[in-house]
XYZ file of C-alpha atoms in Angstrom:
337
model
C 1.016 -17.444 2.559
C 0.455 -18.721 6.075
C -2.211 -16.033 6.482
C -5.904 -16.606 6.017
C -6.695 -13.196 4.651
C -8.053 -11.306 1.724
C -6.704 -8.686 -0.658
C -6.019 -5.337 0.999
C -9.214 -3.346 0.734
C -9.926 0.228 -0.159
C -10.028 1.337 3.479
C -8.008 3.672 5.669
C -4.574 2.333 6.536
C -4.143 1.212 10.127
C -1.054 1.095 12.298
C 0.676 -2.282 11.920
C 1.405 -4.359 15.017
C 3.392 -7.503 15.703
C 2.926 -10.097 18.432
C 5.888 -12.397 19.152
C 5.818 -15.621 21.151
C 8.312 -18.452 21.591
C 7.283 -21.867 20.309
C 8.652 -25.297 19.442
C 9.324 -26.699 16.016
C 6.348 -29.050 16.354
C 4.077 -26.125 17.155
C 5.506 -24.140 14.237
C 4.841 -26.983 11.818
C 1.282 -27.249 13.097
C 0.827 -23.609 12.100
C 1.924 -24.321 8.516
C -1.524 -23.728 7.170
C -4.478 -21.456 7.682
C -6.209 -20.900 10.996
C -9.973 -21.058 10.589
C -10.658 -18.820 13.592
C -8.492 -16.061 12.148
C -10.013 -16.493 8.678
C -13.330 -15.271 10.024
C -11.791 -12.019 11.274
C -12.268 -8.861 9.246
C -8.508 -8.277 9.280
C -6.795 -11.632 9.911
C -3.105 -11.585 10.852
C -0.180 -12.921 8.870
C 1.549 -15.703 10.818
C 5.272 -16.356 10.405
C 7.454 -18.900 12.212
C 11.231 -19.096 12.282
C 14.139 -20.729 14.095
C 15.310 -18.654 17.038
C 18.368 -20.864 17.528
C 19.905 -23.252 14.990
C 19.371 -26.984 15.579
C 17.197 -26.438 18.642
C 13.691 -27.815 18.139
C 12.521 -26.061 21.290
C 13.750 -22.623 20.238
C 11.412 -21.388 17.531
C 9.477 -18.137 17.272
C 5.992 -17.140 16.183
C 5.453 -13.635 14.777
C 1.900 -12.503 14.053
C 1.466 -9.318 11.993
C -1.781 -7.416 12.553
C -3.346 -4.527 10.682
C -4.414 -2.498 13.689
C -3.743 -3.168 17.368
C -4.537 -6.827 18.189
C -7.375 -7.471 20.604
C -6.972 -9.408 23.820
C -9.028 -12.205 22.259
C -6.678 -12.419 19.261
C -3.626 -12.584 21.538
C -5.339 -15.261 23.649
C -5.980 -17.297 20.496
C -2.317 -16.977 19.502
C -1.209 -18.165 22.930
C -3.492 -21.201 22.657
C -1.663 -22.235 19.484
C 1.700 -22.446 21.232
C 1.166 -24.181 24.611
C 4.901 -24.214 25.274
C 4.717 -20.437 25.691
C 2.398 -20.689 28.701
C 3.627 -18.287 31.344
C 5.584 -16.233 28.805
C 4.406 -12.684 28.273
C 3.951 -12.004 24.534
C 5.898 -9.153 22.983
C 3.328 -6.776 21.496
C 4.766 -3.877 19.521
C 3.646 -1.255 17.057
C 5.626 -1.348 13.823
C 7.022 1.569 11.842
C 4.974 2.848 8.942
C 6.240 0.239 6.487
C 4.685 -2.168 4.002
C 4.044 -4.942 6.522
C 2.441 -7.236 3.941
C 5.595 -7.235 1.834
C 7.823 -7.644 4.868
C 5.809 -10.587 6.177
C 5.794 -12.342 2.797
C 9.507 -12.075 2.115
C 11.295 -15.410 2.268
C 8.196 -17.595 1.901
C 8.943 -20.987 0.422
C 7.938 -21.676 -3.171
C 4.699 -23.600 -3.656
C 4.079 -26.376 -6.173
C 0.431 -27.042 -7.058
C -0.313 -29.225 -10.039
C 1.993 -28.203 -12.875
C 2.561 -24.757 -11.340
C 5.581 -23.731 -9.285
C 5.059 -20.327 -7.652
C 8.087 -18.435 -6.327
C 8.010 -15.274 -4.208
C 11.689 -14.378 -4.649
C 13.492 -13.996 -7.962
C 16.543 -15.609 -6.359
C 14.633 -18.859 -5.775
C 15.486 -21.426 -8.478
C 12.932 -22.355 -11.094
C 11.622 -25.910 -11.075
C 12.412 -27.882 -14.256
C 9.383 -29.370 -15.929
C 6.977 -27.038 -14.107
C 5.232 -23.831 -15.138
C 7.240 -21.335 -13.104
C 5.458 -18.174 -11.981
C 7.107 -15.396 -9.986
C 4.778 -13.513 -7.634
C 6.967 -11.231 -5.556
C 6.040 -10.222 -2.032
C 3.823 -7.202 -2.500
C 1.011 -5.045 -1.210
C -1.630 -7.493 -2.519
C -2.335 -11.040 -1.410
C -2.491 -14.119 -3.615
C 1.091 -15.403 -3.685
C 0.110 -19.075 -3.879
C 0.816 -19.693 -0.192
C -2.825 -19.662 0.833
C -4.499 -23.077 0.666
C -7.362 -21.661 -1.396
C -5.020 -20.295 -4.072
C -3.038 -23.530 -4.225
C -6.306 -25.463 -4.366
C -7.465 -23.421 -7.358
C -4.143 -23.974 -9.142
C -4.462 -27.719 -8.612
C -8.068 -27.745 -9.802
C -7.251 -25.716 -12.922
C -4.442 -28.131 -13.748
C -6.772 -31.109 -13.316
C -9.402 -29.491 -15.544
C -6.821 -29.127 -18.304
C -5.616 -32.699 -17.838
C -9.101 -34.115 -18.400
C -9.442 -32.133 -21.616
C -11.606 -29.184 -20.641
C -11.350 -26.205 -22.997
C -12.259 -22.567 -22.431
C -12.425 -19.553 -24.719
C -13.647 -16.722 -22.480
C -12.442 -16.510 -18.868
C -12.894 -14.137 -15.917
C -11.079 -14.004 -12.562
C -13.158 -12.003 -10.079
C -11.112 -10.780 -7.100
C -7.764 -11.541 -8.694
C -5.401 -10.293 -5.946
C -1.964 -10.584 -7.568
C -3.267 -11.980 -10.875
C -1.847 -15.445 -10.191
C -4.949 -17.505 -11.010
C -5.590 -15.521 -14.180
C -1.982 -16.133 -15.271
C -2.355 -19.852 -14.595
C -5.605 -20.089 -16.566
C -4.030 -18.238 -19.495
C -1.110 -20.652 -19.461
C -3.511 -23.584 -19.691
C -5.755 -22.022 -22.345
C -3.452 -19.549 -24.116
C -5.824 -18.571 -26.945
C -8.721 -17.625 -24.683
C -9.977 -14.139 -23.937
C -9.368 -13.270 -20.284
C -10.272 -10.522 -17.849
C -9.318 -10.141 -14.175
C -10.712 -7.715 -11.609
C -10.255 -6.659 -8.010
C -12.007 -4.131 -5.812
C -8.611 -2.754 -4.756
C -6.847 -0.590 -7.372
C -3.521 -1.426 -5.709
C -4.134 -5.122 -6.418
C -4.824 -4.271 -10.057
C -1.537 -2.330 -10.239
C 0.306 -5.265 -8.677
C -1.341 -7.661 -11.132
C -0.126 -5.527 -14.040
C 3.413 -5.554 -12.630
C 3.272 -9.320 -12.134
C 1.963 -9.779 -15.664
C 5.002 -7.943 -17.026
C 7.327 -10.015 -14.838
C 5.827 -13.273 -16.090
C 5.458 -12.320 -19.734
C 1.653 -12.206 -19.667
C 0.468 -9.782 -22.372
C -2.166 -7.252 -21.380
C -4.941 -6.114 -23.657
C -8.339 -6.989 -25.038
C -7.649 -9.658 -27.639
C -7.349 -13.447 -27.423
C -4.326 -14.513 -25.415
C -4.257 -11.166 -23.606
C -5.408 -10.230 -20.128
C -7.631 -7.245 -19.434
C -7.390 -5.793 -15.919
C -10.094 -3.685 -14.280
C -10.914 -2.317 -10.838
C -14.409 -3.418 -9.865
C -16.558 -4.379 -6.883
C -17.703 -7.868 -7.769
C -19.092 -7.910 -11.315
C -19.881 -4.195 -11.372
C -17.897 -3.084 -14.405
C -18.943 -2.474 -17.997
C -15.958 -4.440 -19.326
C -16.850 -7.514 -17.240
C -20.522 -7.378 -18.221
C -19.749 -6.596 -21.862
C -17.540 -9.674 -22.306
C -20.168 -12.067 -20.904
C -21.147 -14.852 -21.138
C -18.041 -16.668 -19.852
C -17.328 -20.374 -20.096
C -14.956 -20.167 -17.083
C -15.286 -17.827 -14.117
C -12.966 -17.978 -11.087
C -13.882 -16.408 -7.736
C -11.389 -16.981 -4.920
C -12.729 -14.597 -2.305
C -14.690 -15.323 0.914
C -17.954 -17.104 1.715
C -19.911 -13.904 2.458
C -19.251 -12.165 -0.852
C -19.498 -15.482 -2.752
C -23.066 -15.829 -1.498
C -23.879 -12.161 -2.096
C -22.483 -12.275 -5.623
C -24.088 -15.593 -6.629
C -26.854 -14.084 -8.819
C -24.574 -11.698 -10.698
C -21.710 -14.185 -11.134
C -23.994 -16.968 -12.361
C -25.657 -14.580 -14.798
C -22.229 -13.968 -16.332
C -21.717 -17.671 -17.140
C -23.060 -19.382 -20.245
C -25.129 -22.575 -20.166
C -22.771 -25.466 -19.466
C -20.116 -23.020 -18.257
C -17.885 -23.506 -15.235
C -17.496 -21.500 -12.028
C -14.534 -22.193 -9.758
C -15.176 -21.101 -6.161
C -12.685 -20.900 -3.301
C -12.000 -18.864 -0.184
C -14.667 -20.575 1.899
C -14.210 -22.910 4.857
C -15.540 -26.469 4.802
C -18.164 -25.411 7.344
C -19.467 -22.842 4.845
C -19.832 -25.133 1.828
C -23.538 -25.900 2.307
C -24.514 -22.237 2.488
C -22.433 -21.314 -0.565
C -23.700 -24.260 -2.604
C -27.304 -23.429 -1.741
C -26.830 -19.903 -3.131
C -25.392 -21.205 -6.400
C -27.805 -24.094 -6.840
C -30.598 -21.535 -6.632
C -29.023 -19.917 -9.716
C -28.972 -23.134 -11.743
C -25.495 -24.379 -10.841
C -24.575 -27.937 -9.864
C -21.520 -29.236 -8.037
C -19.256 -31.109 -10.474
C -16.158 -31.605 -8.319
C -14.759 -30.740 -4.906
C -11.221 -30.929 -3.561
C -9.981 -29.967 -0.088
C -6.697 -28.622 1.236
C -6.996 -28.657 4.998
C -10.121 -26.717 5.978
C -10.321 -25.008 2.584
C -12.366 -26.612 -0.223
C -12.284 -25.719 -3.904
C -15.590 -26.166 -5.716
C -16.084 -26.671 -9.457
C -19.642 -25.882 -10.522
C -21.357 -26.209 -13.892
C -24.359 -24.266 -15.109
C -27.364 -26.376 -15.993
C -28.814 -25.710 -19.465
C -32.214 -24.048 -19.395
C -34.870 -24.076 -22.048
C -37.647 -21.833 -23.256
C -38.353 -18.481 -21.658
C -36.134 -19.276 -18.645
C -33.015 -19.600 -20.757
C -30.500 -16.908 -19.631
C -28.885 -14.796 -22.300
C -26.677 -12.057 -20.893
C -26.364 -10.218 -17.620
C -28.828 -7.381 -17.295
C -26.738 -4.218 -17.776
C -28.677 -2.601 -14.922
C -27.563 -5.300 -12.457
C -24.737 -3.849 -10.379
C -23.350 -7.106 -9.047
C -21.474 -5.374 -6.252
C -19.889 -6.790 -3.130
C -18.425 -3.657 -1.539
C -15.504 -4.171 0.807
C -14.476 -7.570 -0.481
C -11.497 -8.645 -2.565
C -9.594 -11.827 -3.242
C -7.590 -14.115 -1.019
């Protein structure tokens, strides 16, 4: 997606709004990514660009979908992104009570990341020689369009290429289930569990699993789905320790969850982190290094890094065994990107 946003949270629904501005093709292409300033907002908008007139590079359109009425500062930021619209009054309108996330995601181009080809429309052709995954436009985010999701897909593919093997995997803040599906494709005999704070995201993940032939359940090669705030679920804790844990959320909850997530991972195990900006890497790494993790690899897609961490072995009385069942491991109000 062209939005820098997180999974819809368990919060009261707000009126949806749209801001429309004219732009040029060059400006539209510059917006083909994620806007760091919007990523820091509690409810970042979904940005969509389209041709207003065929074969006219100066006749394009920017539509920004907001959950709640956009502030003057947000509109000012939008205007700064399309200088050609200077002097043009933006069209700001409240939308009908519809599923604006689905509407804004419809028609997004397929994304190829590593061996994975992610389509959002069933009518889009599959890519020969690729692992084709269909994640339809839905009420939950994580369609592969976001740079952090694509970065995780690429990193997972690279990990498999260099011969890494995993037997027990967890995807915390799964969104649409995409990263869990990808990991299961790479390591099909592993146990796997995926969670999200939003029960709607968990429902969507189950639907997407059926669409993509991913079996649900508790055994090897099957995906368990649970609704949980961070690591706060008996099923997540009971399956620990994990040799691979994926957390594609945001910098704030990544830092808050560092102790509980690291406690879930076995010695020598891997944590894949994404959802943070490059300016937030030092703070996130400091939180995880304090829990015995080390940075093994980093890749960047625009302003969005993907971090692969490994847990240092510990000896003697400091050696971690399993997560304390009394540890809640919550990050209320946060879900996946």
